[in-house]
Amino acid sequence: MAEAHHTDVCIIGAGPVGLFAVFECGMLKMRCHVVDALDMTGGQCAALYPEKPIYDIPGYPVIDAAELIGKLEHQAAPFHPVYHLGRRVAQLAPNAEGWRLALDDGSEIEARAVVVAAGVGAFGPNKPPLPGIEAYEGKGVFYLVKRREAFRGKRIVIAGGGDSAVDWAISLAEVAAAVYMVHRRPKFRAAPESVARLEALAKAGKIEMVVPYQLAGLAGEAKGLSAVRVATLDGDERRIDADVLLPFFGLAMNLGPIGDWGLELEKHHIKVAPSTCATNLPGVFAIGDIATYPGKLKLILCGFSEAAMAAHAIYPLVHPGEALHFEYSTTKGVPAG
Ligand SMILES: Cc1cc2nc3c(=O)[nH]c(=O)nc-3n(C[C@H](O)[C@H](O)[C@H](O)COP(=O)(O)OP(=O)(O)OC[C@H]3O[C@@H](n4cnc5c(N)ncnc54)[C@H](O)[C@@H]3O)c2cc1C
């Protein structure tokens, strides 16, 4: 029989904002279950840029994304959140108590309130249309870099012209045996200072620019990749001996099932009331990158503040009739979860 869980608040998304919502709800004596389609916590921070330093988290002049996630989990831990990782919320429907969430593994969670902290939705990389690429995924083709060290001594082809492609080319040039930068045109869509560093490294012979080329094919055996074929629009082909291909063509943003739940949307984001993060569905709140309102900034620190506002707005739903007296954490400490 499918598992069924009951909780005060169900949080969809274990990104930085979803994790902080566990803390904020916990401080107001509300238990949380957290569901994430990824098999790890951390959302974009963990999946896209774990080793990158973040400079705009208050109180931390610099902190690596993975370290921030570790600290957020630690901060949430006293409230014993129940994580359902590697599972996607497929359906959301009202019931007598609040909401019933159906997960794609058949299990269900009943909650008084729901916090949608689903970032850009269930995100995935835009994949280049290369025949047979699936066979190399996870062996020689990676859409994200979890640990730079894993690429030490490798011959790496990076494809793309945006920030991820440029930043990783610069970073991996320090550890790789060779870095080839494949882009279809000489202009890059990255921060000008990063592009300047890329060009300096190319001049110094640390990165080879393969421009104007596009990916054309892959070669290798069952155990991994051995070469990447590239071609110009005029049909000039070149074969680059390589162990790794990193295609950085951005993220496919796909709200997935969230788009079917009756939430009021604006350009793939959920419209919320700015002071409570309430959506048009009673008892359903949205925070972090997925939430929109006039003046919204897609920053982690704004998501943290939205988590606090949503938790306060949810309190009367979980504790009806109990007055909520605003208190600082310095006054009440961290209540037992
Ligand atoms: C390269 C890069 C650098 C950045 N640098 C900074 C920076 O310096 N400072 C800053 O403030 N911000 C930065 N950001 C933005 C920051 O990462 C986001 O604002 C932040 O991750 C948003 O957090 P979130 O918790 O709202 O969503 P996310 O981190 O996107 O997490 C959402 C989670 O929800 C899950 N999910 C979605 N749909 C479902 C579903 N149906 N069922 C289950 N799970 C679901 C996803 O799998 C995901 O794990 C950067 C982003 C990128 C890509």
PDB file of C-alpha atoms and ligand atoms in Angstrom, residues 11-20 34-49 52-57 65 68-69 84 86-91 103-104 116-123 163-164 167-168 251 254-258 261 287-291 296-304 306, ligand 1:
ATOM      1  CA  ILE A  11       7.246  22.279   1.317  1.00  0.00           C
ATOM      2  CA  ILE A  12       7.748  21.563  -2.374  1.00  0.00           C
ATOM      3  CA  GLY A  13      11.419  22.129  -3.154  1.00  0.00           C
ATOM      4  CA  ALA A  14      14.510  21.615  -0.970  1.00  0.00           C
ATOM      5  CA  GLY A  15      16.473  24.518  -2.457  1.00  0.00           C
ATOM      6  CA  PRO A  16      17.952  27.150  -0.141  1.00  0.00           C
ATOM      7  CA  VAL A  17      14.587  28.855   0.278  1.00  0.00           C
ATOM      8  CA  GLY A  18      12.643  25.648   0.975  1.00  0.00           C
ATOM      9  CA  LEU A  19      15.255  24.660   3.572  1.00  0.00           C
ATOM     10  CA  PHE A  20      15.011  28.010   5.328  1.00  0.00           C
ATOM     11  CA  VAL A  34       9.957  18.535   2.220  1.00  0.00           C
ATOM     12  CA  VAL A  35       9.739  16.994  -1.249  1.00  0.00           C
ATOM     13  CA  ASP A  36      12.318  17.431  -3.988  1.00  0.00           C
ATOM     14  CA  ALA A  37      12.632  15.894  -7.439  1.00  0.00           C
ATOM     15  CA  LEU A  38      16.423  15.923  -7.105  1.00  0.00           C
ATOM     16  CA  ASP A  39      18.041  13.224  -5.023  1.00  0.00           C
ATOM     17  CA  MET A  40      19.804  15.817  -2.884  1.00  0.00           C
ATOM     18  CA  THR A  41      18.918  19.010  -1.072  1.00  0.00           C
ATOM     19  CA  GLY A  42      20.123  22.417  -2.243  1.00  0.00           C
ATOM     20  CA  GLY A  43      18.238  23.107  -5.490  1.00  0.00           C
ATOM     21  CA  GLN A  44      20.212  25.261  -7.925  1.00  0.00           C
ATOM     22  CA  CYS A  45      23.013  25.824  -5.394  1.00  0.00           C
ATOM     23  CA  ALA A  46      23.747  22.101  -5.164  1.00  0.00           C
ATOM     24  CA  ALA A  47      22.942  21.083  -8.714  1.00  0.00           C
ATOM     25  CA  LEU A  48      24.382  23.979 -10.687  1.00  0.00           C
ATOM     26  CA  TYR A  49      27.127  25.735  -8.783  1.00  0.00           C
ATOM     27  CA  LYS A  52      31.024  28.708  -6.592  1.00  0.00           C
ATOM     28  CA  PRO A  53      31.413  31.412  -3.984  1.00  0.00           C
ATOM     29  CA  ILE A  54      28.314  33.474  -3.180  1.00  0.00           C
ATOM     30  CA  TYR A  55      29.005  37.008  -2.003  1.00  0.00           C
ATOM     31  CA  ASP A  56      25.577  38.372  -1.105  1.00  0.00           C
ATOM     32  CA  ILE A  57      24.387  36.233   1.788  1.00  0.00           C
ATOM     33  CA  ALA A  65      27.005  27.379  -2.443  1.00  0.00           C
ATOM     34  CA  LEU A  68      25.497  27.431   2.487  1.00  0.00           C
ATOM     35  CA  ILE A  69      23.227  24.440   1.869  1.00  0.00           C
ATOM     36  CA  HIS A  84      11.295  12.953   0.419  1.00  0.00           C
ATOM     37  CA  GLY A  86      14.169  11.963  -5.626  1.00  0.00           C
ATOM     38  CA  ARG A  87      10.378  12.359  -5.726  1.00  0.00           C
ATOM     39  CA  ARG A  88       8.291  14.867  -7.570  1.00  0.00           C
ATOM     40  CA  VAL A  89       4.962  16.267  -6.434  1.00  0.00           C
ATOM     41  CA  ALA A  90       2.606  15.343  -9.260  1.00  0.00           C
ATOM     42  CA  GLN A  91      -0.763  16.482  -7.941  1.00  0.00           C
ATOM     43  CA  LEU A 103       4.012  12.112  -5.250  1.00  0.00           C
ATOM     44  CA  ASP A 104       5.197  10.340  -8.374  1.00  0.00           C
ATOM     45  CA  VAL A 116       5.756  25.954  -3.112  1.00  0.00           C
ATOM     46  CA  ALA A 117       9.501  26.691  -3.132  1.00  0.00           C
ATOM     47  CA  ALA A 118      10.067  25.021  -6.462  1.00  0.00           C
ATOM     48  CA  GLY A 119      12.551  27.484  -7.966  1.00  0.00           C
ATOM     49  CA  VAL A 120      12.368  27.374 -11.733  1.00  0.00           C
ATOM     50  CA  GLY A 121      10.252  24.245 -11.537  1.00  0.00           C
ATOM     51  CA  ALA A 122      11.662  20.832 -12.142  1.00  0.00           C
ATOM     52  CA  PHE A 123      14.690  22.009 -14.042  1.00  0.00           C
ATOM     53  CA  ASP A 163      28.326  32.585 -17.936  1.00  0.00           C
ATOM     54  CA  SER A 164      28.461  28.885 -17.000  1.00  0.00           C
ATOM     55  CA  ASP A 167      33.262  30.547 -15.779  1.00  0.00           C
ATOM     56  CA  TRP A 168      33.908  26.805 -15.890  1.00  0.00           C
ATOM     57  CA  LEU A 251      18.352  25.318 -18.253  1.00  0.00           C
ATOM     58  CA  ASN A 254       9.637  23.606 -16.914  1.00  0.00           C
ATOM     59  CA  LEU A 255       7.005  24.256 -14.298  1.00  0.00           C
ATOM     60  CA  GLY A 256       5.927  20.683 -14.876  1.00  0.00           C
ATOM     61  CA  PRO A 257       2.840  19.614 -12.958  1.00  0.00           C
ATOM     62  CA  ILE A 258       2.770  22.876 -10.957  1.00  0.00           C
ATOM     63  CA  TRP A 261      -2.804  23.019 -10.079  1.00  0.00           C
ATOM     64  CA  ILE A 287       8.342  31.641  -2.049  1.00  0.00           C
ATOM     65  CA  GLY A 288      11.780  31.927  -3.640  1.00  0.00           C
ATOM     66  CA  ASP A 289      12.483  32.016  -7.360  1.00  0.00           C
ATOM     67  CA  ILE A 290       9.075  30.653  -8.326  1.00  0.00           C
ATOM     68  CA  ALA A 291       7.142  33.456  -6.632  1.00  0.00           C
ATOM     69  CA  LYS A 296      10.565  40.779  -7.001  1.00  0.00           C
ATOM     70  CA  LEU A 297      14.308  40.069  -6.984  1.00  0.00           C
ATOM     71  CA  LYS A 298      15.407  36.495  -7.618  1.00  0.00           C
ATOM     72  CA  LEU A 299      17.935  36.416  -4.824  1.00  0.00           C
ATOM     73  CA  ILE A 300      18.415  33.865  -2.080  1.00  0.00           C
ATOM     74  CA  LEU A 301      18.208  36.560   0.585  1.00  0.00           C
ATOM     75  CA  CYS A 302      14.799  37.721  -0.699  1.00  0.00           C
ATOM     76  CA  GLY A 303      13.606  34.091  -0.592  1.00  0.00           C
ATOM     77  CA  PHE A 304      14.681  33.864   3.055  1.00  0.00           C
ATOM     78  CA  GLU A 306       9.605  35.428   1.988  1.00  0.00           C
TER      79      GLU A 306
HETATM   80  C1  LIG B   1      25.123  30.023 -11.667  1.00  0.00           C
HETATM   81  C2  LIG B   1      24.203  30.685 -10.661  1.00  0.00           C
HETATM   82  C3  LIG B   1      24.722  31.583  -9.741  1.00  0.00           C
HETATM   83  C4  LIG B   1      23.888  32.208  -8.813  1.00  0.00           C
HETATM   84  N1  LIG B   1      24.430  33.086  -7.913  1.00  0.00           N
HETATM   85  C5  LIG B   1      23.639  33.660  -6.970  1.00  0.00           C
HETATM   86  C6  LIG B   1      24.164  34.579  -6.012  1.00  0.00           C
HETATM   87  O1  LIG B   1      25.353  34.903  -6.028  1.00  0.00           O
HETATM   88  N2  LIG B   1      23.308  35.102  -5.083  1.00  0.00           N
HETATM   89  C7  LIG B   1      21.971  34.800  -5.034  1.00  0.00           C
HETATM   90  O2  LIG B   1      21.249  35.282  -4.167  1.00  0.00           O
HETATM   91  N3  LIG B   1      21.436  33.947  -5.955  1.00  0.00           N
HETATM   92  C8  LIG B   1      22.231  33.385  -6.914  1.00  0.00           C
HETATM   93  N4  LIG B   1      21.683  32.537  -7.849  1.00  0.00           N
HETATM   94  C9  LIG B   1      20.223  32.304  -7.811  1.00  0.00           C
HETATM   95  C10 LIG B   1      19.871  31.336  -6.684  1.00  0.00           C
HETATM   96  O3  LIG B   1      20.528  30.100  -6.859  1.00  0.00           O
HETATM   97  C11 LIG B   1      18.362  31.143  -6.658  1.00  0.00           C
HETATM   98  O4  LIG B   1      17.763  32.397  -6.375  1.00  0.00           O
HETATM   99  C12 LIG B   1      17.980  30.131  -5.572  1.00  0.00           C
HETATM  100  O5  LIG B   1      18.519  28.857  -5.826  1.00  0.00           O
HETATM  101  C13 LIG B   1      16.457  30.022  -5.481  1.00  0.00           C
HETATM  102  O6  LIG B   1      16.183  29.111  -4.475  1.00  0.00           O
HETATM  103  P1  LIG B   1      14.801  28.325  -4.413  1.00  0.00           P
HETATM  104  O7  LIG B   1      14.898  27.489  -3.163  1.00  0.00           O
HETATM  105  O8  LIG B   1      13.686  29.281  -4.593  1.00  0.00           O
HETATM  106  O9  LIG B   1      14.780  27.398  -5.709  1.00  0.00           O
HETATM  107  P2  LIG B   1      15.805  26.318  -6.297  1.00  0.00           P
HETATM  108  O10 LIG B   1      17.165  26.487  -5.778  1.00  0.00           O
HETATM  109  O11 LIG B   1      15.590  26.375  -7.775  1.00  0.00           O
HETATM  110  O12 LIG B   1      15.214  24.935  -5.754  1.00  0.00           O
HETATM  111  C14 LIG B   1      13.936  24.491  -6.138  1.00  0.00           C
HETATM  112  C15 LIG B   1      13.835  22.986  -5.984  1.00  0.00           C
HETATM  113  O13 LIG B   1      12.477  22.595  -6.224  1.00  0.00           O
HETATM  114  C16 LIG B   1      12.473  21.327  -6.829  1.00  0.00           C
HETATM  115  N5  LIG B   1      11.199  21.104  -7.531  1.00  0.00           N
HETATM  116  C17 LIG B   1      10.639  21.824  -8.529  1.00  0.00           C
HETATM  117  N6  LIG B   1       9.430  21.311  -8.890  1.00  0.00           N
HETATM  118  C18 LIG B   1       9.233  20.244  -8.091  1.00  0.00           C
HETATM  119  C19 LIG B   1       8.172  19.277  -7.956  1.00  0.00           C
HETATM  120  N7  LIG B   1       7.050  19.315  -8.707  1.00  0.00           N
HETATM  121  N8  LIG B   1       8.303  18.281  -7.045  1.00  0.00           N
HETATM  122  C20 LIG B   1       9.422  18.214  -6.263  1.00  0.00           C
HETATM  123  N9  LIG B   1      10.441  19.090  -6.340  1.00  0.00           N
HETATM  124  C21 LIG B   1      10.349  20.096  -7.229  1.00  0.00           C
HETATM  125  C22 LIG B   1      13.665  21.368  -7.774  1.00  0.00           C
HETATM  126  O14 LIG B   1      14.130  20.049  -8.041  1.00  0.00           O
HETATM  127  C23 LIG B   1      14.688  22.201  -6.968  1.00  0.00           C
HETATM  128  O15 LIG B   1      15.602  21.394  -6.246  1.00  0.00           O
HETATM  129  C24 LIG B   1      22.498  31.924  -8.800  1.00  0.00           C
HETATM  130  C25 LIG B   1      21.972  31.003  -9.720  1.00  0.00           C
HETATM  131  C26 LIG B   1      22.793  30.404 -10.652  1.00  0.00           C
HETATM  132  C27 LIG B   1      22.202  29.429 -11.637  1.00  0.00           C
END
